[in-house]
mmCIF file of N, CA, C and O in Angstrom:
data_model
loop_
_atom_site.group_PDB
_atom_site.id
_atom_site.type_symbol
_atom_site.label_atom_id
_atom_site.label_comp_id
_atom_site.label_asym_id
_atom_site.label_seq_id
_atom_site.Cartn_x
_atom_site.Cartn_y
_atom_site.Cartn_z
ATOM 1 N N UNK A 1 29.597 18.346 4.335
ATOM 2 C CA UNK A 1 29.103 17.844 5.598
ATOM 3 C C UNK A 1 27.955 16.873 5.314
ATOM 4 O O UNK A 1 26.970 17.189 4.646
ATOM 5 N N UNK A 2 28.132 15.749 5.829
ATOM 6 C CA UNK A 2 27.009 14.982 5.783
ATOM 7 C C UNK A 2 25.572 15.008 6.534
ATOM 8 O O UNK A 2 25.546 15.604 7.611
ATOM 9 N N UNK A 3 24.927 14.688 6.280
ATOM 10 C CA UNK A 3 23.089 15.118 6.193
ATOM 11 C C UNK A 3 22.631 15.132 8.151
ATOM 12 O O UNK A 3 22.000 15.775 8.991
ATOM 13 N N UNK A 4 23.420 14.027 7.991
ATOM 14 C CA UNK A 4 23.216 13.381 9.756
ATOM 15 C C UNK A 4 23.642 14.428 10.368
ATOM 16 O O UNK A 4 23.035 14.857 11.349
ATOM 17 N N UNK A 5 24.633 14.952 9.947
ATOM 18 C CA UNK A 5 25.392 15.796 11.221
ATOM 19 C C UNK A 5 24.382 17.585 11.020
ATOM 20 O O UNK A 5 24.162 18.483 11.832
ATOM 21 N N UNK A 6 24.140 17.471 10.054
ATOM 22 C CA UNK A 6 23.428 18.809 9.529
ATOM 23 C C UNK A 6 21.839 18.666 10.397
ATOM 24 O O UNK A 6 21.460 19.572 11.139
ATOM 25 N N UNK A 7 21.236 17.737 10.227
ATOM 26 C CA UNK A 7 20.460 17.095 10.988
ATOM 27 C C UNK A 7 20.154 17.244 12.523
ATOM 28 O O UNK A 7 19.171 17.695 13.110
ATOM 29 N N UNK A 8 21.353 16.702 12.973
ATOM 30 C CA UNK A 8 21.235 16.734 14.569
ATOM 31 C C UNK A 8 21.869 17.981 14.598
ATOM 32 O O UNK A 8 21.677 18.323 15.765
ATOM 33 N N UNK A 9 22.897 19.441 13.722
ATOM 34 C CA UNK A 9 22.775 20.447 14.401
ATOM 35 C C UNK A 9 21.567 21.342 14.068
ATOM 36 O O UNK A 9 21.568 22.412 14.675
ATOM 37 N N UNK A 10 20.519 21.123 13.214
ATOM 38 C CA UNK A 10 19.495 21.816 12.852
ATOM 39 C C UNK A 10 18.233 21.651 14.408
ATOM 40 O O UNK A 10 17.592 22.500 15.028
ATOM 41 N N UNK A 11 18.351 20.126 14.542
ATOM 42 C CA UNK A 11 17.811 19.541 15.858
ATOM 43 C C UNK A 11 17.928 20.124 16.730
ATOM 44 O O UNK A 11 17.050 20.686 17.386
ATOM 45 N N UNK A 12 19.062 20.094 16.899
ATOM 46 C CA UNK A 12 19.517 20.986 18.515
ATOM 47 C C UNK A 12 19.200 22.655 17.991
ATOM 48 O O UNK A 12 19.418 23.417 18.933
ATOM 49 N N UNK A 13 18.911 23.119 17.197
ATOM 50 C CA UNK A 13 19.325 24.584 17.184
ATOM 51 C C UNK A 13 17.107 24.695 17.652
ATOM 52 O O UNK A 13 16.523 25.466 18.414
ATOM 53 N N UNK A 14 16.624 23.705 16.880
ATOM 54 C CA UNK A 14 15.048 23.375 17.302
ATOM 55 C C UNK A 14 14.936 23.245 18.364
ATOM 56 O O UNK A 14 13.810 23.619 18.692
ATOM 57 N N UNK A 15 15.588 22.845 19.311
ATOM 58 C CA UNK A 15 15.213 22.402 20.989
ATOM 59 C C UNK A 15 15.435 23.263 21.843
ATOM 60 O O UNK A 15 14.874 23.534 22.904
ATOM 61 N N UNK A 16 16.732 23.898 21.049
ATOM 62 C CA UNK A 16 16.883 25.281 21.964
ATOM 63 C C UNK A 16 16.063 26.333 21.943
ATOM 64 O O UNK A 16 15.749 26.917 22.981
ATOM 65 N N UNK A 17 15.513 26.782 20.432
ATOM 66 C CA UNK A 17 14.416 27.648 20.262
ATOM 67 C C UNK A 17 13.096 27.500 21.000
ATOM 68 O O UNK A 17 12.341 28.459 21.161
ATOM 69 N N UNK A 18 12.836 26.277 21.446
ATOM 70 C CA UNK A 18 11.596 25.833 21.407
ATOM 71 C C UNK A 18 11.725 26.078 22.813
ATOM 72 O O UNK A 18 10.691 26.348 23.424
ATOM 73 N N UNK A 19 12.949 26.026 23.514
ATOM 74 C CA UNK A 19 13.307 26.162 25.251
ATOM 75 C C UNK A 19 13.258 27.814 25.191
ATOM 76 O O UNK A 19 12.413 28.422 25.848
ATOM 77 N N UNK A 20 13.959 28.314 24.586
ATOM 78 C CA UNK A 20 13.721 29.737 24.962
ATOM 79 C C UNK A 20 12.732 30.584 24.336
ATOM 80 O O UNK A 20 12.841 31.803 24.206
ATOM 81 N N UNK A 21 11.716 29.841 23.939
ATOM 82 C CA UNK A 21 10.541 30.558 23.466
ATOM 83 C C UNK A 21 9.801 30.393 24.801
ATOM 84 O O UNK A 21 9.314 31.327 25.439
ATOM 85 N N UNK A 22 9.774 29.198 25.121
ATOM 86 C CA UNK A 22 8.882 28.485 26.187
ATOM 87 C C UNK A 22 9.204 29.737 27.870
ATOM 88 O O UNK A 22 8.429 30.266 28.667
ATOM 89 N N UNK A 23 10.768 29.735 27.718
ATOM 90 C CA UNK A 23 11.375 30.570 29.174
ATOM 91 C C UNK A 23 11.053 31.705 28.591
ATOM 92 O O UNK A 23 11.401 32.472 29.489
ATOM 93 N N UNK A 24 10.610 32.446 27.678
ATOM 94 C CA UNK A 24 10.160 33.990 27.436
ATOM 95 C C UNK A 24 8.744 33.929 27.670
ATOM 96 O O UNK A 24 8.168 34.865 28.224
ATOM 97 N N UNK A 25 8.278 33.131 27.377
ATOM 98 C CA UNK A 25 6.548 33.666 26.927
ATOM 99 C C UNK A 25 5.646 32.676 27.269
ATOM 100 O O UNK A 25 4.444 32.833 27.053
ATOM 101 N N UNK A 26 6.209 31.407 27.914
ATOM 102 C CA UNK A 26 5.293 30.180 28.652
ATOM 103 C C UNK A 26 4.858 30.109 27.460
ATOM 104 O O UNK A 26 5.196 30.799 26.498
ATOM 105 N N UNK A 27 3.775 28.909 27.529
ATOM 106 C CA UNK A 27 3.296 27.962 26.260
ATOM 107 C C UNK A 27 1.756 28.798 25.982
ATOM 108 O O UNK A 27 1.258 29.030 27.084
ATOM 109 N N UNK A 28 1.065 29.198 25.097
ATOM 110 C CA UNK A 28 0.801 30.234 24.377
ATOM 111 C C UNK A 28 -0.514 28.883 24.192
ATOM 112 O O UNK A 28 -0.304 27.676 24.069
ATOM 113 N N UNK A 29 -1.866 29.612 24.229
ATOM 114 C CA UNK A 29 -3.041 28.558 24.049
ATOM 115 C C UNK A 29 -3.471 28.183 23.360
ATOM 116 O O UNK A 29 -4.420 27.399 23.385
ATOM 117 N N UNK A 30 -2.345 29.064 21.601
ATOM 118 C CA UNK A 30 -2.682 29.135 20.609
ATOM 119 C C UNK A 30 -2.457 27.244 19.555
ATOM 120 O O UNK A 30 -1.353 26.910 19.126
ATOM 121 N N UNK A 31 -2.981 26.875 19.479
ATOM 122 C CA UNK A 31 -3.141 25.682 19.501
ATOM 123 C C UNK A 31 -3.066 24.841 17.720
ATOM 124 O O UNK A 31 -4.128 24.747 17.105
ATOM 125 N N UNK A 32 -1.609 24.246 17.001
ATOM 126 C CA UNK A 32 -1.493 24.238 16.122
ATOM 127 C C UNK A 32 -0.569 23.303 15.663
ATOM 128 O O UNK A 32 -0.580 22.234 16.273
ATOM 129 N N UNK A 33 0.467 23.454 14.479
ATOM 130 C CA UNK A 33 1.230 22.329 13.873
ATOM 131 C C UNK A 33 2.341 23.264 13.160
ATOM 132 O O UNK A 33 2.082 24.423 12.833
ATOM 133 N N UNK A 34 3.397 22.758 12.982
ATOM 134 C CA UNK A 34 4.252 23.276 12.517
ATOM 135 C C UNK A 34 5.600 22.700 11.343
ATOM 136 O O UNK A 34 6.033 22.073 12.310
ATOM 137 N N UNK A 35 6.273 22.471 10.579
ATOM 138 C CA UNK A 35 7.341 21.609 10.131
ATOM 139 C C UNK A 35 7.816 22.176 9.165
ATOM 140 O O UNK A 35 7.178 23.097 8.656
ATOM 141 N N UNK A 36 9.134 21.765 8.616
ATOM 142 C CA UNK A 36 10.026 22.069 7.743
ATOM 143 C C UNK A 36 9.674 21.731 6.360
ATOM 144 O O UNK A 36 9.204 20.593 6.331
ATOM 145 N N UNK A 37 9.713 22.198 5.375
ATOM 146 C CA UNK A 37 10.035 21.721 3.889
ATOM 147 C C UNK A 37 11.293 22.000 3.042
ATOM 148 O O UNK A 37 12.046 22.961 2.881
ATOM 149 N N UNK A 38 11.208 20.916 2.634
ATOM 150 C CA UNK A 38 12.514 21.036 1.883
ATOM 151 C C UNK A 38 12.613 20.594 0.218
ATOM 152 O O UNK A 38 12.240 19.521 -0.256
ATOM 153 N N UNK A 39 13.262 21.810 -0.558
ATOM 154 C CA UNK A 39 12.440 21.428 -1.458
ATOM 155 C C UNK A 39 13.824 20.802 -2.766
ATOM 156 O O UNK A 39 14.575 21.639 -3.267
ATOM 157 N N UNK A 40 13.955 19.157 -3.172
ATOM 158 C CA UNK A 40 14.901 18.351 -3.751
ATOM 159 C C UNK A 40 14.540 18.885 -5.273
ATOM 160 O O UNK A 40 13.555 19.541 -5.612
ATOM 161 N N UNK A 41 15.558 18.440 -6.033
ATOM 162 C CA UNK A 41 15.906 18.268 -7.789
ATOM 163 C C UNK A 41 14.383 16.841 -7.927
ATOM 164 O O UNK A 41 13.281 16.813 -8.475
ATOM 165 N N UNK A 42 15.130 15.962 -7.154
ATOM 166 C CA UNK A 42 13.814 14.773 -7.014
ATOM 167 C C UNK A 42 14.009 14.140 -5.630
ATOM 168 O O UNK A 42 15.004 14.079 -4.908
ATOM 169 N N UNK A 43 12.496 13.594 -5.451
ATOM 170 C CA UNK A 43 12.630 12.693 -4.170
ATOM 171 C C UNK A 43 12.765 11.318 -4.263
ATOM 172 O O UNK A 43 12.076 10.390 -3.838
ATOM 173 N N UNK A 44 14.159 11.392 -5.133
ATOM 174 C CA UNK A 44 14.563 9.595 -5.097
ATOM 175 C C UNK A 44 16.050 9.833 -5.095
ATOM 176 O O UNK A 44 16.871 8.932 -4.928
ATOM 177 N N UNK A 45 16.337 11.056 -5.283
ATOM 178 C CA UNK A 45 17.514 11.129 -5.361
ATOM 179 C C UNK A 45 18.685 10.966 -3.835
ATOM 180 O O UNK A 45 18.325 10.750 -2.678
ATOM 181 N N UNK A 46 19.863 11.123 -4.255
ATOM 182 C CA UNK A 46 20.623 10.765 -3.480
ATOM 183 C C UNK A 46 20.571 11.436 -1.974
ATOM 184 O O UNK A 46 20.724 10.716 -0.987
ATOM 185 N N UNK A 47 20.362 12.748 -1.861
ATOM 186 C CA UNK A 47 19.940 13.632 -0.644
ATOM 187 C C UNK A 47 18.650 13.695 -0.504
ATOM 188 O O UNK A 47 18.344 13.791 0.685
ATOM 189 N N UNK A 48 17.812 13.684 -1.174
ATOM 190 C CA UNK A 48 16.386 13.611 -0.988
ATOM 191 C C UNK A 48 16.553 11.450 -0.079
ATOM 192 O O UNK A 48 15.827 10.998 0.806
ATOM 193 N N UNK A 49 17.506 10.856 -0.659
ATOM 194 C CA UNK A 49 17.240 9.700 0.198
ATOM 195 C C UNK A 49 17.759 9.664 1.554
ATOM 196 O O UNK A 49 17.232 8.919 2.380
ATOM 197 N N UNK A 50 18.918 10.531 1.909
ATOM 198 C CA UNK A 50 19.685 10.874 3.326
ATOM 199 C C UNK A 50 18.679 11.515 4.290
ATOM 200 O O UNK A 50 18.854 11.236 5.476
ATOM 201 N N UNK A 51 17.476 12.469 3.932
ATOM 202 C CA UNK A 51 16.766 13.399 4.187
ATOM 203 C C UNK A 51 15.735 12.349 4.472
ATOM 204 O O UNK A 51 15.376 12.397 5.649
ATOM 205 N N UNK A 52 15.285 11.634 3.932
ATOM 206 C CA UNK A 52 14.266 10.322 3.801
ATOM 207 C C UNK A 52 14.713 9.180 5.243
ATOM 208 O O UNK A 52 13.942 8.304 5.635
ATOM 209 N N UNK A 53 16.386 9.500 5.992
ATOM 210 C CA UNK A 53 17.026 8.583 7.142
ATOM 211 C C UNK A 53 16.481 9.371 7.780
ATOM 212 O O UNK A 53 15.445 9.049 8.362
ATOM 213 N N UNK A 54 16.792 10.151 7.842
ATOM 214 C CA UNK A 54 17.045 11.244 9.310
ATOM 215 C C UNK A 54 15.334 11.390 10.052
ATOM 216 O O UNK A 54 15.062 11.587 11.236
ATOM 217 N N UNK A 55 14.391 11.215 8.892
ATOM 218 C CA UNK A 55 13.084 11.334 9.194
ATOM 219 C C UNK A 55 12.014 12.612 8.334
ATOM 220 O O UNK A 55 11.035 13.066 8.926
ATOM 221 N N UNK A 56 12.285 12.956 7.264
ATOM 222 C CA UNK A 56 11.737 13.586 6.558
ATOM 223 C C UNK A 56 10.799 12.705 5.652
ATOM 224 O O UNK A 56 11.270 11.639 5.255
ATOM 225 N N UNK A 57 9.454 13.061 5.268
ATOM 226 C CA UNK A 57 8.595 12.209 4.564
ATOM 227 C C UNK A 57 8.315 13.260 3.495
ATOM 228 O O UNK A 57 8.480 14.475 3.597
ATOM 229 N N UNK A 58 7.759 12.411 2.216
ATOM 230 C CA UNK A 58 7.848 12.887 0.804
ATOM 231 C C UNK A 58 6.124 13.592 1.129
ATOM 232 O O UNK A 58 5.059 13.045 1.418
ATOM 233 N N UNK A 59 6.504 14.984 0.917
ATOM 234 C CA UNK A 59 5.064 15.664 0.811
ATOM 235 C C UNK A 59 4.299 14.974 -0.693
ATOM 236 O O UNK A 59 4.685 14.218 -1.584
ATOM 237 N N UNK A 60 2.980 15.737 -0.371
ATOM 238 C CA UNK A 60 1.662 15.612 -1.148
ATOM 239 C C UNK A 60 2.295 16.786 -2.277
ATOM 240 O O UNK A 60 1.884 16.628 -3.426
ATOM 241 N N UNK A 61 3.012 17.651 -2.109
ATOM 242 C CA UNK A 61 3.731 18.561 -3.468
ATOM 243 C C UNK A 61 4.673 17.647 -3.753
ATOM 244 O O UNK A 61 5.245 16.900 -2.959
ATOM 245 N N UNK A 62 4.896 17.784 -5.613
ATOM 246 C CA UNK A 62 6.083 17.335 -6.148
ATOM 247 C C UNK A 62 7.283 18.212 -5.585
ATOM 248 O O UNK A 62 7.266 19.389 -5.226
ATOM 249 N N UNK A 63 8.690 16.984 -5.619
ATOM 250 C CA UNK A 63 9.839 17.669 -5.379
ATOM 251 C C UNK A 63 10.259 18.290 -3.387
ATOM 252 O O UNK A 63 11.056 18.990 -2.762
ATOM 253 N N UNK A 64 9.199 17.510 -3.209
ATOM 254 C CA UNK A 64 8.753 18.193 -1.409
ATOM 255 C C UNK A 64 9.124 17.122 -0.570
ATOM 256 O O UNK A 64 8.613 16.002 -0.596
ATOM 257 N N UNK A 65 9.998 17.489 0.151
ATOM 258 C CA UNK A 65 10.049 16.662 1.873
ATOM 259 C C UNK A 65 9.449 17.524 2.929
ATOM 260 O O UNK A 65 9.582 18.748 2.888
ATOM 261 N N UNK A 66 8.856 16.977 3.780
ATOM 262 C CA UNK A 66 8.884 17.626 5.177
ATOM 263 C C UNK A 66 8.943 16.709 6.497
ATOM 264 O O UNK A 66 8.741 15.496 6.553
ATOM 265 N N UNK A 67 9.251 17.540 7.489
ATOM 266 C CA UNK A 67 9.797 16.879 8.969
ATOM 267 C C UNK A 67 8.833 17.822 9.403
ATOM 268 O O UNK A 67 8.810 19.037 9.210
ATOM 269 N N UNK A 68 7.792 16.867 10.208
ATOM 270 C CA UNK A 68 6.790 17.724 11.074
ATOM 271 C C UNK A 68 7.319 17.741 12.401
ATOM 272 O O UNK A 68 7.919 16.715 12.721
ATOM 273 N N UNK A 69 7.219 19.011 13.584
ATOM 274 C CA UNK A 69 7.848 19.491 14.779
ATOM 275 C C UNK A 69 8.947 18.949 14.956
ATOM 276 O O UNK A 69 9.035 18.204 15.932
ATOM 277 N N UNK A 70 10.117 19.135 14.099
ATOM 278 C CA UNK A 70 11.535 18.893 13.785
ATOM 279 C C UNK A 70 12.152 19.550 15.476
ATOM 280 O O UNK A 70 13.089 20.343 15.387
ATOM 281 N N UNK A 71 11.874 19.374 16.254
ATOM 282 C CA UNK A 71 12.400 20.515 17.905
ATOM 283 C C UNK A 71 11.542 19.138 18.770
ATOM 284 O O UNK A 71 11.831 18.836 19.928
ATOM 285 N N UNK A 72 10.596 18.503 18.054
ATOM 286 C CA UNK A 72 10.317 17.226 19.221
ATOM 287 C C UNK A 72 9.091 17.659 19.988
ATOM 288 O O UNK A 72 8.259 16.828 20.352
ATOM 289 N N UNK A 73 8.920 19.463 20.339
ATOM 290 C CA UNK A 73 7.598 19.516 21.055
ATOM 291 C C UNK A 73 6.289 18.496 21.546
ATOM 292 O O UNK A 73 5.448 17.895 20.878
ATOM 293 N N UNK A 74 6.426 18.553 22.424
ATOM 294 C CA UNK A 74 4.783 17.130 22.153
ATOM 295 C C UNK A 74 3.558 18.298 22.830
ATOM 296 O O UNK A 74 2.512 17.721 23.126
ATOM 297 N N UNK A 75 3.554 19.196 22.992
ATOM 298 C CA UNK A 75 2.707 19.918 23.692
ATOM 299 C C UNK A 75 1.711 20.878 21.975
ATOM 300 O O UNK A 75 1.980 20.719 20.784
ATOM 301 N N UNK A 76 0.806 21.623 22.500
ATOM 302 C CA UNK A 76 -0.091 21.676 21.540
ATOM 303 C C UNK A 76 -0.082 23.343 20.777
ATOM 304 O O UNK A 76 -0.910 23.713 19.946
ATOM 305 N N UNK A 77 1.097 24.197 21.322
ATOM 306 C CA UNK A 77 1.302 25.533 21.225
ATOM 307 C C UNK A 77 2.122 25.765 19.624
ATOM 308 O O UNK A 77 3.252 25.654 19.149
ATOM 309 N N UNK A 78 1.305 25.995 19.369
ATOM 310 C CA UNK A 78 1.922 26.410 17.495
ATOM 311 C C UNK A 78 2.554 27.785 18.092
ATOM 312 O O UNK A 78 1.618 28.585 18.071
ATOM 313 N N UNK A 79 3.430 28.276 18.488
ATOM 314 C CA UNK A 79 4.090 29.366 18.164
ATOM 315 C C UNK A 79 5.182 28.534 18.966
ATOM 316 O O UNK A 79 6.156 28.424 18.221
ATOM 317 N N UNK A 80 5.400 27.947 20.098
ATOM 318 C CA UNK A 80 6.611 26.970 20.258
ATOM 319 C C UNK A 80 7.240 26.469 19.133
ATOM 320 O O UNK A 80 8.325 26.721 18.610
ATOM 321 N N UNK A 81 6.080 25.492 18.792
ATOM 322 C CA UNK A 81 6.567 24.260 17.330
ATOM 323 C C UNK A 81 7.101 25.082 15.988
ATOM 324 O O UNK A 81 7.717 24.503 15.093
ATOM 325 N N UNK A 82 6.737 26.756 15.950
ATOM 326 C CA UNK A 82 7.158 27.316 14.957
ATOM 327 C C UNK A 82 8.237 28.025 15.414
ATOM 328 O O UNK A 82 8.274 28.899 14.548
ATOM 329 N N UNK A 83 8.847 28.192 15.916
ATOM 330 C CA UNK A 83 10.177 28.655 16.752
ATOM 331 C C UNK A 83 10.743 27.425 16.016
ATOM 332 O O UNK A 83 11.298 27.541 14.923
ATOM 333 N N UNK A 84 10.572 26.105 16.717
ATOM 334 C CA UNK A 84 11.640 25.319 16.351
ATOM 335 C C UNK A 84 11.640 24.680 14.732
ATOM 336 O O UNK A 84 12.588 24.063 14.247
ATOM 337 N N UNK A 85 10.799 24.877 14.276
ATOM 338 C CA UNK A 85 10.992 24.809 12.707
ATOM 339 C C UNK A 85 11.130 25.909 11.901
ATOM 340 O O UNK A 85 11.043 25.945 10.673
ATOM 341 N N UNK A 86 11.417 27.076 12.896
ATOM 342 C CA UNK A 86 12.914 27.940 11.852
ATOM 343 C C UNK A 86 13.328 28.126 12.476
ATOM 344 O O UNK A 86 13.452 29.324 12.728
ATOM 345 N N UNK A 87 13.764 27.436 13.082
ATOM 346 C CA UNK A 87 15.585 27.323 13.829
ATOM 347 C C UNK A 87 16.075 26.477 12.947
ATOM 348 O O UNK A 87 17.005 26.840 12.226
ATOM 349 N N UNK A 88 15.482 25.067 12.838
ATOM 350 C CA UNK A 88 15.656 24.207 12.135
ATOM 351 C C UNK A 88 15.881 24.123 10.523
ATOM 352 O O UNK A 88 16.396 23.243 9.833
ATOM 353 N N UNK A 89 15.288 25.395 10.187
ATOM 354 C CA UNK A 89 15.010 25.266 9.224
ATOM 355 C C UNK A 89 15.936 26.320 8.610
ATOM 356 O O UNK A 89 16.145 26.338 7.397
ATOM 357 N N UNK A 90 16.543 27.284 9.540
ATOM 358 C CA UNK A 90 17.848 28.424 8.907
ATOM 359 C C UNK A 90 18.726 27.575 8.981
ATOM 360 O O UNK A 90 19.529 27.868 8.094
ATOM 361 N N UNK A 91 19.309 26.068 9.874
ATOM 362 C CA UNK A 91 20.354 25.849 9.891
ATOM 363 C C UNK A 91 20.298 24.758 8.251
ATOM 364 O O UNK A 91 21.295 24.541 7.562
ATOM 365 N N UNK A 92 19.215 24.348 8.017
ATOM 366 C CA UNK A 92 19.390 23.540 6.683
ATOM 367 C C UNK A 92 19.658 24.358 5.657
ATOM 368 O O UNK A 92 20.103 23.883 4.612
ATOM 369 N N UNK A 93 19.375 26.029 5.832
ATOM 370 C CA UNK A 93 19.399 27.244 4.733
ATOM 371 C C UNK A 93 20.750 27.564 4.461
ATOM 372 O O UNK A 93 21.252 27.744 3.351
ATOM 373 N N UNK A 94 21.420 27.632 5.826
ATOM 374 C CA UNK A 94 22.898 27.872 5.828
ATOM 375 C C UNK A 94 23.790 26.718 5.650
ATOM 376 O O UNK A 94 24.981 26.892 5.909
ATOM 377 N N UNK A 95 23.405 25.605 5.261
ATOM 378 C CA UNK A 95 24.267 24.627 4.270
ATOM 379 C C UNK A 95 23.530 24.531 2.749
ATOM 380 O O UNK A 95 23.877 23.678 1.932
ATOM 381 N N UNK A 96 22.857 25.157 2.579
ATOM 382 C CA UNK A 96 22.430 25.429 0.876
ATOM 383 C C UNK A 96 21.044 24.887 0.635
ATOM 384 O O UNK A 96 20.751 24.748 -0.553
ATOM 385 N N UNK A 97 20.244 24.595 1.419
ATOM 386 C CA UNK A 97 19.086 23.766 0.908
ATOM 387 C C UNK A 97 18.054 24.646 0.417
ATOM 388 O O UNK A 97 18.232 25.862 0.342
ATOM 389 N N UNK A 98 17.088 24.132 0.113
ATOM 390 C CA UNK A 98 15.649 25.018 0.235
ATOM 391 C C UNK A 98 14.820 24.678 0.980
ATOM 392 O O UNK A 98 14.149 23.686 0.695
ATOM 393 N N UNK A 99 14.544 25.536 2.426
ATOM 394 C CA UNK A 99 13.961 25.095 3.836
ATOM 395 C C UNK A 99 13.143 26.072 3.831
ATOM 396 O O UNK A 99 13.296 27.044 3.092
ATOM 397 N N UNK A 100 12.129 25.935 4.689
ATOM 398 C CA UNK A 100 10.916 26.626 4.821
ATOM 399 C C UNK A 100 10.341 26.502 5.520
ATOM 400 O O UNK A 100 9.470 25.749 5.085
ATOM 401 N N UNK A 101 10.033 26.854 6.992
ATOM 402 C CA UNK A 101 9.173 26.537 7.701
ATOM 403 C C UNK A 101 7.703 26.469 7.563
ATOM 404 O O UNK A 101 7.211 27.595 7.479
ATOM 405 N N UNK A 102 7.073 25.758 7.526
ATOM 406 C CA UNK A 102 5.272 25.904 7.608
ATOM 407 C C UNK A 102 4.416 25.663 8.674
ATOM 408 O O UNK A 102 4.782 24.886 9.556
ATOM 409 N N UNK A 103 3.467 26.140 8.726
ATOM 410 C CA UNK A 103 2.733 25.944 9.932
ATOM 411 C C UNK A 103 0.895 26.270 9.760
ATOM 412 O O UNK A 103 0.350 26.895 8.851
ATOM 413 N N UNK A 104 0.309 25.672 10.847
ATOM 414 C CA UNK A 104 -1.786 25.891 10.330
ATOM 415 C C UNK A 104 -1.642 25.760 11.588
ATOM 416 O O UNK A 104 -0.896 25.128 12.334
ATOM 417 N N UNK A 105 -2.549 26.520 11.694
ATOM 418 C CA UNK A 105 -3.521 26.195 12.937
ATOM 419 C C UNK A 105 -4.523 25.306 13.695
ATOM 420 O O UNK A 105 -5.495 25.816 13.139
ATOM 421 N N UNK A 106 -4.970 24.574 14.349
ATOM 422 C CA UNK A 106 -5.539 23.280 14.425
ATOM 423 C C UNK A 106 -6.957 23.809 15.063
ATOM 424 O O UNK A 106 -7.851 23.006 15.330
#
């Protein structure tokens, strides 16, 4: 399966989390950041460059991509934005990657 399509279903599986976190528990005052890592052989390589389309940027760690609030959130609730970066981040697990959600507090 190609990256794009893995992509927009990891996306959508983020938007939905981030909707039914929001319809359980309203937006939470807890106030933070959240995103995916993913961790390549190298970041020049051929999927590390597909990963590099879709919108993933080469972390400050070697061998590291990440997509910050991969679910789109624009609001300021770190337990939303972390819903949708492991949603996002099991569906990149269940095509073989190494995904990881991360998250700080602001």
């Amino acid at each position: 399966m190609d990256i794009l399509t893995i992509h927009n279903e990891a996306k959508t599986a983020a938007i939905q989390a981030e909707n039914a976190h929001i319809a359980q528990y309203g937006e939470a005052l807890y106030c933070g950041f959240a995103w995916v890592d993913v961790f390549v052989e190298r970041t020049n390589s051929k999927e590390a460059k597909e990963l590099l389309k879709v919108g993933f940027k080469k972390s400050w760690r070697g061998k590291c991509l990440n997509l910050w609030s991969p679910g789109g959130y624009n609001g300021q609730s770190m337990d939303i934005k972390e819903a949708g970066a492991s949603a996002y981040a099991e569906v990149l697990t269940k095509y073989g990657f190494k995904a990881y959600m991360g998250s700080r507090a602001d």
